[in-house]
PDB file of C-alpha atoms in Angstrom:
ATOM      1  CA  UNK A  77       0.074  -0.027  -0.023  1.00  0.00           C
ATOM      2  CA  UNK A  78       1.396   3.418  -1.078  1.00  0.00           C
ATOM      3  CA  UNK A  79       1.942   6.428   1.321  1.00  0.00           C
ATOM      4  CA  UNK A  80      -0.857   8.231  -0.408  1.00  0.00           C
ATOM      5  CA  UNK A  81      -3.259   5.402   0.271  1.00  0.00           C
ATOM      6  CA  UNK A  82      -2.260   5.296   3.968  1.00  0.00           C
ATOM      7  CA  UNK A  83      -2.821   8.922   4.134  1.00  0.00           C
ATOM      8  CA  UNK A  84      -6.326   8.730   2.649  1.00  0.00           C
ATOM      9  CA  UNK A  85      -7.148   5.863   5.009  1.00  0.00           C
ATOM     10  CA  UNK A  86      -6.042   7.884   7.956  1.00  0.00           C
ATOM     11  CA  UNK A  87      -8.359  10.737   6.822  1.00  0.00           C
ATOM     12  CA  UNK A  88     -11.377   8.423   6.390  1.00  0.00           C
ATOM     13  CA  UNK A  89     -10.701   6.966   9.741  1.00  0.00           C
ATOM     14  CA  UNK A  90     -10.730  10.494  11.275  1.00  0.00           C
ATOM     15  CA  UNK A  91      -7.256   9.947  12.795  1.00  0.00           C
ATOM     16  CA  UNK A  92      -6.352  12.313  15.515  1.00  0.00           C
ATOM     17  CA  UNK A  93      -2.630  12.384  14.642  1.00  0.00           C
ATOM     18  CA  UNK A  94      -2.777  14.086  11.281  1.00  0.00           C
ATOM     19  CA  UNK A  95      -0.696  17.144  10.765  1.00  0.00           C
ATOM     20  CA  UNK A  96      -1.525  20.409   8.906  1.00  0.00           C
ATOM     21  CA  UNK A  97       0.884  19.584   6.100  1.00  0.00           C
ATOM     22  CA  UNK A  98      -0.802  16.223   5.342  1.00  0.00           C
ATOM     23  CA  UNK A  99      -4.133  17.893   4.950  1.00  0.00           C
ATOM     24  CA  UNK A 100      -2.577  20.648   2.775  1.00  0.00           C
ATOM     25  CA  UNK A 101      -1.023  17.978   0.520  1.00  0.00           C
ATOM     26  CA  UNK A 102      -4.418  16.143  -0.003  1.00  0.00           C
ATOM     27  CA  UNK A 103      -6.320  19.424  -0.700  1.00  0.00           C
ATOM     28  CA  UNK A 104      -3.753  20.671  -3.012  1.00  0.00           C
ATOM     29  CA  UNK A 105      -3.719  17.288  -4.914  1.00  0.00           C
ATOM     30  CA  UNK A 106      -7.500  17.869  -5.559  1.00  0.00           C
ATOM     31  CA  UNK A 107      -6.908  21.300  -7.046  1.00  0.00           C
ATOM     32  CA  UNK A 108      -7.389  23.550  -3.886  1.00  0.00           C
ATOM     33  CA  UNK A 109      -5.078  26.627  -3.573  1.00  0.00           C
ATOM     34  CA  UNK A 110      -3.815  27.644  -0.171  1.00  0.00           C
ATOM     35  CA  UNK A 111      -4.162  31.280   0.844  1.00  0.00           C
ATOM     36  CA  UNK A 112      -2.069  32.170   3.890  1.00  0.00           C
ATOM     37  CA  UNK A 113      -3.247  34.829   6.262  1.00  0.00           C
ATOM     38  CA  UNK A 114      -1.856  38.303   6.038  1.00  0.00           C
ATOM     39  CA  UNK A 115      -2.268  39.750   9.537  1.00  0.00           C
ATOM     40  CA  UNK A 116      -0.969  37.309  12.005  1.00  0.00           C
ATOM     41  CA  UNK A 117      -3.788  34.746  11.933  1.00  0.00           C
ATOM     42  CA  UNK A 118      -2.823  31.074  12.021  1.00  0.00           C
ATOM     43  CA  UNK A 119      -5.897  29.974   9.805  1.00  0.00           C
ATOM     44  CA  UNK A 120      -5.228  29.167   6.141  1.00  0.00           C
ATOM     45  CA  UNK A 121      -7.991  29.085   3.643  1.00  0.00           C
ATOM     46  CA  UNK A 122      -8.142  26.668   0.729  1.00  0.00           C
ATOM     47  CA  UNK A 123     -10.056  27.590  -2.308  1.00  0.00           C
ATOM     48  CA  UNK A 124     -11.084  25.769  -5.436  1.00  0.00           C
ATOM     49  CA  UNK A 125     -13.309  27.260  -8.237  1.00  0.00           C
ATOM     50  CA  UNK A 126     -16.852  26.045  -7.867  1.00  0.00           C
ATOM     51  CA  UNK A 127     -16.477  24.772  -4.331  1.00  0.00           C
ATOM     52  CA  UNK A 128     -16.898  26.107  -0.671  1.00  0.00           C
ATOM     53  CA  UNK A 129     -13.668  27.477   0.804  1.00  0.00           C
ATOM     54  CA  UNK A 130     -12.172  25.671   3.723  1.00  0.00           C
ATOM     55  CA  UNK A 131     -10.386  27.242   6.404  1.00  0.00           C
ATOM     56  CA  UNK A 132      -8.107  25.200   8.649  1.00  0.00           C
ATOM     57  CA  UNK A 133      -5.863  26.387  11.515  1.00  0.00           C
ATOM     58  CA  UNK A 134      -2.233  25.497  11.623  1.00  0.00           C
ATOM     59  CA  UNK A 135      -2.387  24.288  15.230  1.00  0.00           C
ATOM     60  CA  UNK A 136      -1.488  20.769  15.840  1.00  0.00           C
ATOM     61  CA  UNK A 137      -2.992  18.372  16.454  1.00  0.00           C
ATOM     62  CA  UNK A 138      -5.726  19.054  13.971  1.00  0.00           C
ATOM     63  CA  UNK A 139      -9.248  18.799  15.380  1.00  0.00           C
ATOM     64  CA  UNK A 140     -11.475  16.126  14.107  1.00  0.00           C
ATOM     65  CA  UNK A 141     -13.773  18.725  12.697  1.00  0.00           C
ATOM     66  CA  UNK A 142     -11.393  19.780  10.130  1.00  0.00           C
ATOM     67  CA  UNK A 143     -10.330  16.178   9.264  1.00  0.00           C
ATOM     68  CA  UNK A 144     -14.087  15.486   8.716  1.00  0.00           C
ATOM     69  CA  UNK A 145     -14.235  18.426   6.247  1.00  0.00           C
ATOM     70  CA  UNK A 146     -11.314  16.980   4.285  1.00  0.00           C
ATOM     71  CA  UNK A 147     -12.765  13.525   4.471  1.00  0.00           C
ATOM     72  CA  UNK A 148     -15.965  14.803   2.739  1.00  0.00           C
ATOM     73  CA  UNK A 149     -13.778  16.285  -0.115  1.00  0.00           C
ATOM     74  CA  UNK A 150     -11.971  13.055  -0.455  1.00  0.00           C
ATOM     75  CA  UNK A 151     -15.146  11.076  -0.706  1.00  0.00           C
ATOM     76  CA  UNK A 152     -16.813  13.523  -3.158  1.00  0.00           C
ATOM     77  CA  UNK A 153     -13.676  13.419  -5.382  1.00  0.00           C
ATOM     78  CA  UNK A 154     -13.634   9.620  -5.352  1.00  0.00           C
ATOM     79  CA  UNK A 155     -17.355   9.659  -6.290  1.00  0.00           C
ATOM     80  CA  UNK A 156     -16.440  12.146  -9.176  1.00  0.00           C
ATOM     81  CA  UNK A 157     -13.715   9.829 -10.534  1.00  0.00           C
ATOM     82  CA  UNK A 158     -16.072   6.777 -10.526  1.00  0.00           C
ATOM     83  CA  UNK A 159     -18.572   8.740 -12.523  1.00  0.00           C
ATOM     84  CA  UNK A 160     -16.134  10.101 -15.001  1.00  0.00           C
TER      85      UNK A 160
END
């Protein structure tokens, strides 16, 4: 099993030991662009045309709420791949 598959499995299992960079890697692979804060905030926003923006704090460990948001994206992208 590849590292990518293991990472996706951790996200789908709502693992509590995910890092911000791992979520960033997954979101960017699905076409989201990261926009860093300008004024001292630790929250980064990920945007993709036609999709809702997602804001994730750089604090670690990442809360389950944010992992769940990324999980929904992974699942919807998987469904889009199956339908294509």
